[in-house]
Amino acid sequence: MKIDAFHYVQLGTAYRGLQPVPDEEVIDLYGGTQHIPLYQMSGFYGKGPSIKQFMDIFSLPEMALLSCVVDYFLGHGLEFDQAHLYKDVTDAIRDVHVKGLMYQWIEEDMEKYILRGDETFAVLSRLVAHGKQLFLITNSPFSFVDKGMRHMVGPDWRQLFDVVIVQADKPNFFTDRRKPFRKLDEKGSLHWDRITRLEKGKIYRQGNLFDFLRLTEWRGPRVLYFGDHLYSDLADLMLRHGWRTGAIIPELEREIRIINTEQYMHSLTWQQALTGLLERMQTYQDAESRQVLAAWMKERQELRCITKALFNAQFGSIFRTFHNPTYFSRRLVRFSDLYMASLSCLLNYRVDFTFYPRRTPLQHEAPLWMDQLCTGCMKTPFLGDMAHIR
């Protein structure tokens, strides 16, 4: 199911297996409300006592496998304990990753699974040319990183980075002081010598952020760290160490393309207009007015469903529910200073470009345009062409 920033389930997005759960049943399951109590919600790292937040690329096969197995069991009348099923599926996904099977399959067909990184190379080269110091911290083993980076960036990829750390065990890397750095040779064998400095061109394994900070003296807002996982990559660095963070959200590219379509802009503009009209005109309670209000409410709900389906028929946009940000969006803006679809987006800006925060209105600072819109004082794009949607 999909949850908004305030822990409310978006009706129409709850599924048991592959089948939608009726809104009435969802509300009944949560005691007559769409709200999920705080004690059931995900903790700091996205896992609560009874709910887990799926929010990264590994979530896709895990969600698909969970849904399909549940659907099979239900369809064949098989009894099962949900907790056991969840654990078995999660363990299976983890084993494919931890035991190296995924790395093996990808390495066997790089062309199929890994894109050429011409734009990535351009970004990295540009940063190096402007005197920036780059580092790579990854949970993947060196053999996989080396083959992948050679495929993406080229054989000299290690010259772009001042420090390369593999099998880092994030997010523990950012909080556990106990694991020391170990140096790896070209064959992947570990050295025994104590690490007193991190050298360019060398490969290091494990370690921890506290030794990293001590050895590099890279601290605070002078560091900008990019990652694609809000918890494993970004949360601790922003909250505990004051680094600047950038989130890589590939789905953003498609979402931006959709919100720039005329259909989306027409639909959203008319939804906003209907919402304003409903709020203003609800004081009229005669029979004819109530009939008009009911028609507006029905039309507004239809438009919301149409807009949702533009992104995904089952769940809609990953960034918002019908009107609120999603729980994912809330965590995204909490743990990242910037977010973008790809590192290559940086090519659109100078290296010394400054991103300024936008002032977003609070509820009591509601934008004036909605009042103007509802009283006809302001011309809104597309509003005159809404007849075909109605």
Tab-separated table of C-alpha atoms in Angstrom:
chain	number	residue	atom	x	y	z
A	1	MET	CA	0.000	0.000	0.000
A	2	LYS	CA	0.980	3.600	-0.456
A	3	ILE	CA	1.190	5.918	2.553
A	4	ASP	CA	1.369	9.693	2.666
A	5	ALA	CA	3.650	11.905	4.731
A	6	PHE	CA	1.150	11.923	7.609
A	7	HIS	CA	0.776	8.109	7.814
A	8	TYR	CA	-2.554	7.909	5.957
A	9	VAL	CA	-3.142	5.107	3.448
A	10	GLN	CA	-4.060	6.400	0.006
A	11	LEU	CA	-7.321	4.615	-0.729
A	12	GLY	CA	-7.221	2.595	-3.920
A	13	THR	CA	-3.542	1.676	-3.484
A	14	ALA	CA	-3.760	-1.264	-1.040
A	15	TYR	CA	-3.196	-4.737	-2.503
A	16	ARG	CA	-3.342	-8.261	-1.109
A	17	GLY	CA	-1.292	-10.305	-3.509
A	18	LEU	CA	-2.253	-8.938	-6.917
A	19	GLN	CA	-5.815	-8.059	-5.935
A	20	PRO	CA	-6.914	-4.594	-4.720
A	21	VAL	CA	-8.277	-4.415	-1.188
A	22	PRO	CA	-11.614	-2.528	-1.054
A	23	ASP	CA	-11.430	0.863	0.640
A	24	GLU	CA	-14.000	-0.187	3.240
A	25	GLU	CA	-11.859	-3.162	4.271
A	26	VAL	CA	-8.711	-1.026	4.569
A	27	ILE	CA	-10.541	1.407	6.841
A	28	ASP	CA	-11.971	-1.458	8.900
A	29	LEU	CA	-8.524	-3.069	9.289
A	30	TYR	CA	-7.200	0.123	10.843
A	31	GLY	CA	-10.029	0.648	13.282
A	32	GLY	CA	-12.295	2.842	11.198
A	33	THR	CA	-9.594	5.140	9.836
A	34	GLN	CA	-7.045	5.341	7.040
A	35	HIS	CA	-4.387	6.345	9.565
A	36	ILE	CA	-1.572	3.990	10.586
A	37	PRO	CA	-0.462	4.477	14.216
A	38	LEU	CA	3.072	5.696	14.785
A	39	TYR	CA	4.108	2.570	16.699
A	40	GLN	CA	3.383	0.437	13.611
A	41	MET	CA	5.183	2.734	11.183
A	42	SER	CA	8.691	2.344	9.862
A	43	GLY	CA	11.532	3.299	12.180
A	44	PHE	CA	14.515	5.453	11.328
A	45	TYR	CA	15.876	3.007	8.748
A	46	GLY	CA	12.520	2.196	7.138
A	47	LYS	CA	11.604	-0.897	9.174
A	48	GLY	CA	8.952	-0.899	11.865
A	49	PRO	CA	7.576	-3.723	14.020
A	50	SER	CA	4.918	-4.626	11.460
A	51	ILE	CA	5.551	-2.452	8.407
A	52	LYS	CA	8.515	-2.164	6.060
A	53	GLN	CA	9.073	0.707	3.662
A	54	PHE	CA	10.030	-0.467	0.164
A	55	MET	CA	12.022	2.342	-1.374
A	56	ASP	CA	14.977	1.222	-3.497
A	57	ILE	CA	15.734	-0.745	-6.659
A	58	PHE	CA	15.915	-4.050	-4.765
A	59	SER	CA	12.344	-3.431	-3.610
A	60	LEU	CA	10.990	-4.096	-7.097
A	61	PRO	CA	11.758	-7.849	-7.277
A	62	GLU	CA	10.952	-8.249	-3.564
A	63	MET	CA	7.510	-6.634	-3.932
A	64	ALA	CA	6.804	-8.587	-7.122
A	65	LEU	CA	7.791	-11.898	-5.522
A	66	LEU	CA	5.782	-11.212	-2.362
A	67	SER	CA	2.712	-10.221	-4.372
A	68	CYS	CA	2.873	-13.214	-6.695
A	69	VAL	CA	3.434	-15.787	-3.934
A	70	VAL	CA	0.616	-14.335	-1.799
A	71	ASP	CA	-1.663	-14.343	-4.843
A	72	TYR	CA	-0.774	-17.982	-5.563
A	73	PHE	CA	-1.427	-19.086	-1.987
A	74	LEU	CA	-4.738	-17.259	-1.811
A	75	GLY	CA	-5.812	-18.474	-5.248
A	76	HIS	CA	-5.131	-22.107	-4.309
A	77	GLY	CA	-6.616	-21.947	-0.821
A	78	LEU	CA	-3.287	-22.573	0.915
A	79	GLU	CA	-2.927	-21.535	4.543
A	80	PHE	CA	0.179	-19.547	5.415
A	81	ASP	CA	1.596	-17.265	8.073
A	82	GLN	CA	2.321	-13.833	6.614
A	83	ALA	CA	5.362	-13.347	8.854
A	84	HIS	CA	6.937	-16.615	7.646
A	85	LEU	CA	6.278	-15.769	4.018
A	86	TYR	CA	7.731	-12.300	4.380
A	87	LYS	CA	10.886	-13.657	6.067
A	88	ASP	CA	11.423	-16.365	3.440
A	89	VAL	CA	11.034	-13.943	0.528
A	90	THR	CA	13.268	-11.349	2.185
A	91	ASP	CA	15.917	-13.994	2.907
A	92	ALA	CA	15.797	-15.186	-0.703
A	93	ILE	CA	16.307	-11.660	-2.045
A	94	ARG	CA	19.121	-11.051	0.445
A	95	ASP	CA	20.886	-14.316	-0.401
A	96	VAL	CA	20.912	-13.545	-4.117
A	97	HIS	CA	22.649	-10.287	-3.240
A	98	VAL	CA	24.926	-11.334	-0.367
A	99	LYS	CA	26.102	-14.616	-1.873
A	100	GLY	CA	27.238	-12.847	-5.027
A	101	LEU	CA	24.814	-14.487	-7.443
A	102	MET	CA	23.524	-11.137	-8.683
A	103	TYR	CA	27.045	-9.850	-9.307
A	104	GLN	CA	27.883	-13.033	-11.201
A	105	TRP	CA	24.854	-12.782	-13.481
A	106	ILE	CA	25.474	-9.122	-14.256
A	107	GLU	CA	29.183	-9.634	-14.939
A	108	GLU	CA	28.306	-12.343	-17.468
A	109	ASP	CA	26.335	-9.852	-19.597
A	110	MET	CA	27.420	-6.272	-18.908
A	111	GLU	CA	25.842	-4.969	-22.119
A	112	LYS	CA	22.413	-6.170	-20.997
A	113	TYR	CA	22.468	-4.894	-17.420
A	114	ILE	CA	24.776	-1.859	-17.268
A	115	LEU	CA	24.478	1.243	-19.429
A	116	ARG	CA	27.477	2.916	-20.947
A	117	GLY	CA	28.361	5.883	-18.799
A	118	ASP	CA	29.522	8.579	-21.231
A	119	GLU	CA	27.671	11.266	-19.289
A	120	THR	CA	28.872	9.855	-15.962
A	121	PHE	CA	32.450	10.030	-17.214
A	122	ALA	CA	31.832	13.605	-18.367
A	123	VAL	CA	30.577	14.615	-14.896
A	124	LEU	CA	33.472	12.979	-13.061
A	125	SER	CA	36.099	14.350	-15.451
A	126	ARG	CA	34.652	17.825	-15.177
A	127	LEU	CA	34.734	17.754	-11.383
A	128	VAL	CA	38.335	16.540	-11.368
A	129	ALA	CA	39.329	19.228	-13.895
A	130	HIS	CA	37.944	21.857	-11.511
A	131	GLY	CA	40.006	20.606	-8.599
A	132	LYS	CA	37.344	18.591	-6.780
A	133	GLN	CA	38.383	15.533	-4.785
A	134	LEU	CA	36.217	12.499	-5.464
A	135	PHE	CA	35.652	9.340	-3.455
A	136	LEU	CA	33.622	6.153	-3.973
A	137	ILE	CA	32.071	4.183	-1.097
A	138	THR	CA	30.167	1.074	-2.170
A	139	ASN	CA	28.924	-2.168	-0.639
A	140	SER	CA	29.810	-4.106	-3.791
A	141	PRO	CA	32.984	-6.242	-4.063
A	142	PHE	CA	35.975	-4.885	-5.971
A	143	SER	CA	35.753	-7.379	-8.865
A	144	PHE	CA	32.211	-6.242	-9.633
A	145	VAL	CA	32.997	-2.538	-9.176
A	146	ASP	CA	36.076	-2.777	-11.381
A	147	LYS	CA	34.299	-4.548	-14.240
A	148	GLY	CA	31.286	-2.275	-13.996
A	149	MET	CA	33.305	0.948	-13.910
A	150	ARG	CA	35.526	-0.214	-16.779
A	151	HIS	CA	32.368	-0.832	-18.777
A	152	MET	CA	30.786	2.493	-17.819
A	153	VAL	CA	33.696	4.911	-17.529
A	154	GLY	CA	36.786	3.242	-18.994
A	155	PRO	CA	39.932	1.358	-17.897
A	156	ASP	CA	41.394	4.364	-16.068
A	157	TRP	CA	38.381	4.950	-13.844
A	158	ARG	CA	40.435	4.702	-10.650
A	159	GLN	CA	42.379	7.821	-11.610
A	160	LEU	CA	39.198	9.843	-11.214
A	161	PHE	CA	38.875	9.016	-7.504
A	162	ASP	CA	41.097	10.039	-4.622
A	163	VAL	CA	39.682	7.250	-2.430
A	164	VAL	CA	37.901	4.006	-3.368
A	165	ILE	CA	36.263	1.881	-0.661
A	166	VAL	CA	34.500	-1.421	-1.468
A	167	GLN	CA	32.408	-3.818	0.676
A	168	ALA	CA	31.860	-0.884	3.029
A	169	ASP	CA	28.830	-2.421	4.753
A	170	LYS	CA	26.691	0.726	4.600
A	171	PRO	CA	24.830	1.942	6.620
A	172	ASN	CA	26.973	0.394	9.398
A	173	PHE	CA	29.981	2.103	7.794
A	174	PHE	CA	28.581	5.439	8.975
A	175	THR	CA	27.897	4.451	12.592
A	176	ASP	CA	30.214	1.563	13.605
A	177	ARG	CA	33.709	2.663	14.700
A	178	ARG	CA	35.124	-0.857	15.112
A	179	LYS	CA	35.885	-2.039	11.575
A	180	PRO	CA	39.313	-0.900	10.292
A	181	PHE	CA	40.263	-0.249	6.689
A	182	ARG	CA	42.052	-3.080	4.862
A	183	LYS	CA	44.022	-2.621	1.657
A	184	LEU	CA	43.305	-4.861	-1.336
A	185	ASP	CA	45.755	-5.782	-4.088
A	186	GLU	CA	44.901	-6.153	-7.773
A	187	LYS	CA	43.814	-9.768	-7.239
A	188	GLY	CA	41.490	-8.844	-4.412
A	189	SER	CA	43.694	-10.260	-1.644
A	190	LEU	CA	43.766	-8.462	1.694
A	191	HIS	CA	46.938	-6.843	3.087
A	192	TRP	CA	47.873	-7.008	6.760
A	193	ASP	CA	49.501	-3.598	7.219
A	194	ARG	CA	47.822	-0.907	9.281
A	195	ILE	CA	46.246	1.909	7.272
A	196	THR	CA	47.584	5.345	8.262
A	197	ARG	CA	46.537	7.184	5.102
A	198	LEU	CA	44.171	6.660	2.194
A	199	GLU	CA	46.083	6.805	-1.083
A	200	LYS	CA	44.847	7.587	-4.553
A	201	GLY	CA	44.826	4.578	-6.863
A	202	LYS	CA	44.593	2.080	-4.003
A	203	ILE	CA	41.555	-0.002	-3.092
A	204	TYR	CA	40.311	-0.256	0.490
A	205	ARG	CA	37.784	-2.586	2.057
A	206	GLN	CA	35.326	-2.004	4.928
A	207	GLY	CA	36.564	0.633	7.370
A	208	ASN	CA	34.315	3.227	8.984
A	209	LEU	CA	33.379	6.859	8.509
A	210	PHE	CA	35.156	8.057	11.644
A	211	ASP	CA	38.544	6.808	10.411
A	212	PHE	CA	37.669	8.151	6.967
A	213	LEU	CA	37.081	11.648	8.402
A	214	ARG	CA	40.271	11.473	10.447
A	215	LEU	CA	42.435	10.394	7.524
A	216	THR	CA	40.979	12.725	4.873
A	217	GLU	CA	39.846	15.707	6.975
A	218	TRP	CA	36.852	16.052	4.644
A	219	ARG	CA	34.137	17.334	6.940
A	220	GLY	CA	30.764	19.021	7.106
A	221	PRO	CA	29.068	20.980	4.321
A	222	ARG	CA	32.223	21.029	2.183
A	223	VAL	CA	31.358	17.429	1.250
A	224	LEU	CA	28.564	16.575	-1.200
A	225	TYR	CA	27.705	12.885	-1.177
A	226	PHE	CA	25.473	11.208	-3.765
A	227	GLY	CA	23.558	7.991	-3.183
A	228	ASP	CA	20.437	6.173	-4.337
A	229	HIS	CA	19.257	4.879	-0.937
A	230	LEU	CA	17.885	7.373	1.572
A	231	TYR	CA	18.731	5.295	4.640
A	232	SER	CA	21.838	3.319	3.669
A	233	ASP	CA	23.483	6.286	1.936
A	234	LEU	CA	22.189	9.640	3.082
A	235	ALA	CA	20.415	9.740	6.449
A	236	ASP	CA	23.365	9.347	8.830
A	237	LEU	CA	25.632	11.603	6.776
A	238	MET	CA	23.166	14.489	6.876
A	239	LEU	CA	21.909	14.118	10.427
A	240	ARG	CA	25.078	13.047	12.235
A	241	HIS	CA	27.857	14.619	10.193
A	242	GLY	CA	26.359	17.614	8.400
A	243	TRP	CA	27.393	16.545	4.899
A	244	ARG	CA	25.483	17.872	1.909
A	245	THR	CA	23.621	15.044	0.219
A	246	GLY	CA	22.249	14.363	-3.255
A	247	ALA	CA	19.693	11.604	-3.899
A	248	ILE	CA	19.616	9.795	-7.239
A	249	ILE	CA	15.978	8.943	-8.059
A	250	PRO	CA	15.759	7.416	-11.580
A	251	GLU	CA	11.924	7.471	-11.565
A	252	LEU	CA	12.068	11.256	-11.495
A	253	GLU	CA	12.771	11.438	-15.222
A	254	ARG	CA	9.495	9.772	-16.153
A	255	GLU	CA	7.514	11.690	-13.527
A	256	ILE	CA	8.774	15.038	-14.826
A	257	ARG	CA	7.916	14.028	-18.367
A	258	ILE	CA	4.342	13.263	-17.274
A	259	ILE	CA	3.777	16.457	-15.292
A	260	ASN	CA	4.863	18.450	-18.334
A	261	THR	CA	2.160	16.933	-20.532
A	262	GLU	CA	-0.859	19.026	-21.436
A	263	GLN	CA	-3.191	16.305	-20.161
A	264	TYR	CA	-1.667	16.432	-16.679
A	265	MET	CA	-1.686	20.228	-16.531
A	266	HIS	CA	-5.321	20.385	-17.711
A	267	SER	CA	-6.358	17.771	-15.145
A	268	LEU	CA	-4.488	19.331	-12.239
A	269	THR	CA	-5.683	22.866	-12.975
A	270	TRP	CA	-9.325	21.816	-13.079
A	271	GLN	CA	-8.917	19.735	-9.905
A	272	GLN	CA	-7.579	22.804	-8.116
A	273	ALA	CA	-10.453	24.889	-9.412
A	274	LEU	CA	-13.030	22.325	-8.294
A	275	THR	CA	-11.431	22.075	-4.860
A	276	GLY	CA	-11.621	25.830	-4.427
A	277	LEU	CA	-15.220	25.919	-5.623
A	278	LEU	CA	-16.234	23.135	-3.230
A	279	GLU	CA	-14.607	24.895	-0.305
A	280	ARG	CA	-16.233	28.258	-1.082
A	281	MET	CA	-19.676	27.087	-2.069
A	282	GLN	CA	-20.286	24.489	0.663
A	283	THR	CA	-22.226	27.099	2.664
A	284	TYR	CA	-25.077	26.854	0.167
A	285	GLN	CA	-27.222	23.974	1.360
A	286	ASP	CA	-30.427	24.248	-0.629
A	287	ALA	CA	-31.397	21.199	-2.714
A	288	GLU	CA	-30.150	22.579	-6.020
A	289	SER	CA	-26.811	23.683	-4.513
A	290	ARG	CA	-26.267	20.308	-2.853
A	291	GLN	CA	-26.851	18.637	-6.206
A	292	VAL	CA	-24.243	20.860	-7.858
A	293	LEU	CA	-21.766	20.254	-5.008
A	294	ALA	CA	-22.242	16.486	-5.307
A	295	ALA	CA	-21.596	16.659	-9.055
A	296	TRP	CA	-18.419	18.691	-8.457
A	297	MET	CA	-17.251	16.204	-5.819
A	298	LYS	CA	-17.829	13.269	-8.177
A	299	GLU	CA	-16.024	15.027	-11.020
A	300	ARG	CA	-13.110	15.919	-8.739
A	301	GLN	CA	-12.717	12.296	-7.649
A	302	GLU	CA	-12.793	11.092	-11.248
A	303	LEU	CA	-10.082	13.596	-12.171
A	304	ARG	CA	-7.925	12.484	-9.254
A	305	CYS	CA	-8.129	8.871	-10.433
A	306	ILE	CA	-7.288	9.895	-14.011
A	307	THR	CA	-4.272	11.886	-12.806
A	308	LYS	CA	-3.091	9.019	-10.603
A	309	ALA	CA	-3.281	6.556	-13.511
A	310	LEU	CA	-1.044	8.783	-15.652
A	311	PHE	CA	1.844	7.709	-13.410
A	312	ASN	CA	0.872	4.165	-12.446
A	313	ALA	CA	-2.509	2.473	-12.605
A	314	GLN	CA	-2.083	0.788	-9.207
A	315	PHE	CA	-0.172	3.307	-7.102
A	316	GLY	CA	0.130	6.612	-8.944
A	317	SER	CA	3.130	8.883	-8.423
A	318	ILE	CA	5.866	7.816	-5.999
A	319	PHE	CA	6.137	11.447	-4.856
A	320	ARG	CA	2.573	12.292	-3.832
A	321	THR	CA	-0.830	10.879	-3.052
A	322	PHE	CA	-3.903	12.741	-4.299
A	323	HIS	CA	-2.880	15.924	-2.497
A	324	ASN	CA	-0.161	15.163	0.108
A	325	PRO	CA	3.475	14.197	-0.402
A	326	THR	CA	4.097	10.478	0.055
A	327	TYR	CA	5.956	9.071	3.032
A	328	PHE	CA	8.854	8.498	0.619
A	329	SER	CA	8.799	12.181	-0.412
A	330	ARG	CA	8.873	13.253	3.203
A	331	ARG	CA	11.990	11.175	3.872
A	332	LEU	CA	13.538	12.281	0.591
A	333	VAL	CA	13.393	15.986	1.413
A	334	ARG	CA	14.493	15.266	4.989
A	335	PHE	CA	17.671	13.439	4.033
A	336	SER	CA	18.731	15.115	0.772
A	337	ASP	CA	19.710	18.661	-0.138
A	338	LEU	CA	19.250	17.881	-3.834
A	339	TYR	CA	17.588	15.083	-5.725
A	340	MET	CA	17.824	14.261	-9.404
A	341	ALA	CA	17.201	11.456	-11.880
A	342	SER	CA	20.872	10.938	-12.700
A	343	LEU	CA	24.303	12.267	-11.845
A	344	SER	CA	24.468	13.496	-15.442
A	345	CYS	CA	21.911	16.206	-14.550
A	346	LEU	CA	24.864	18.136	-13.113
A	347	LEU	CA	26.088	18.729	-16.662
A	348	ASN	CA	23.336	21.348	-16.968
A	349	TYR	CA	25.072	23.563	-14.394
A	350	ARG	CA	28.441	25.193	-13.857
A	351	VAL	CA	30.637	23.580	-11.202
A	352	ASP	CA	30.365	26.716	-9.050
A	353	PHE	CA	26.570	26.951	-9.439
A	354	THR	CA	24.658	27.617	-6.202
A	355	PHE	CA	21.282	25.941	-5.620
A	356	TYR	CA	19.098	28.167	-3.460
A	357	PRO	CA	16.269	26.739	-1.327
A	358	ARG	CA	12.745	27.617	-2.416
A	359	ARG	CA	10.328	29.244	-0.008
A	360	THR	CA	7.278	26.985	0.089
A	361	PRO	CA	4.067	28.404	1.607
A	362	LEU	CA	2.849	27.138	4.962
A	363	GLN	CA	-0.831	26.414	5.393
A	364	HIS	CA	-1.535	29.873	6.825
A	365	GLU	CA	0.465	31.391	3.945
A	366	ALA	CA	-1.766	29.727	1.331
A	367	PRO	CA	-1.048	31.079	-2.155
A	368	LEU	CA	-3.304	33.907	-3.205
A	369	TRP	CA	-3.844	32.441	-6.646
A	370	MET	CA	-6.412	29.895	-5.472
A	371	ASP	CA	-8.682	32.575	-4.015
A	372	GLN	CA	-8.268	34.623	-7.170
A	373	LEU	CA	-8.990	31.593	-9.298
A	374	CYS	CA	-12.204	30.763	-7.481
A	375	THR	CA	-13.518	34.316	-7.725
A	376	GLY	CA	-12.590	34.671	-11.372
A	377	CYS	CA	-9.995	37.383	-10.719
A	378	MET	CA	-7.134	35.583	-12.396
A	379	LYS	CA	-6.847	33.904	-15.767
A	380	THR	CA	-5.499	30.379	-15.397
A	381	PRO	CA	-3.885	28.483	-18.292
A	382	PHE	CA	-6.135	25.827	-19.817
A	383	LEU	CA	-9.144	26.655	-17.611
A	384	GLY	CA	-11.120	27.809	-20.612
A	385	ASP	CA	-10.484	24.520	-22.389
A	386	MET	CA	-11.772	22.163	-19.712
A	387	ALA	CA	-15.062	21.248	-21.353
A	388	HIS	CA	-13.666	18.111	-23.002
A	389	ILE	CA	-12.416	16.797	-19.639
A	390	ARG	CA	-15.771	17.438	-17.987
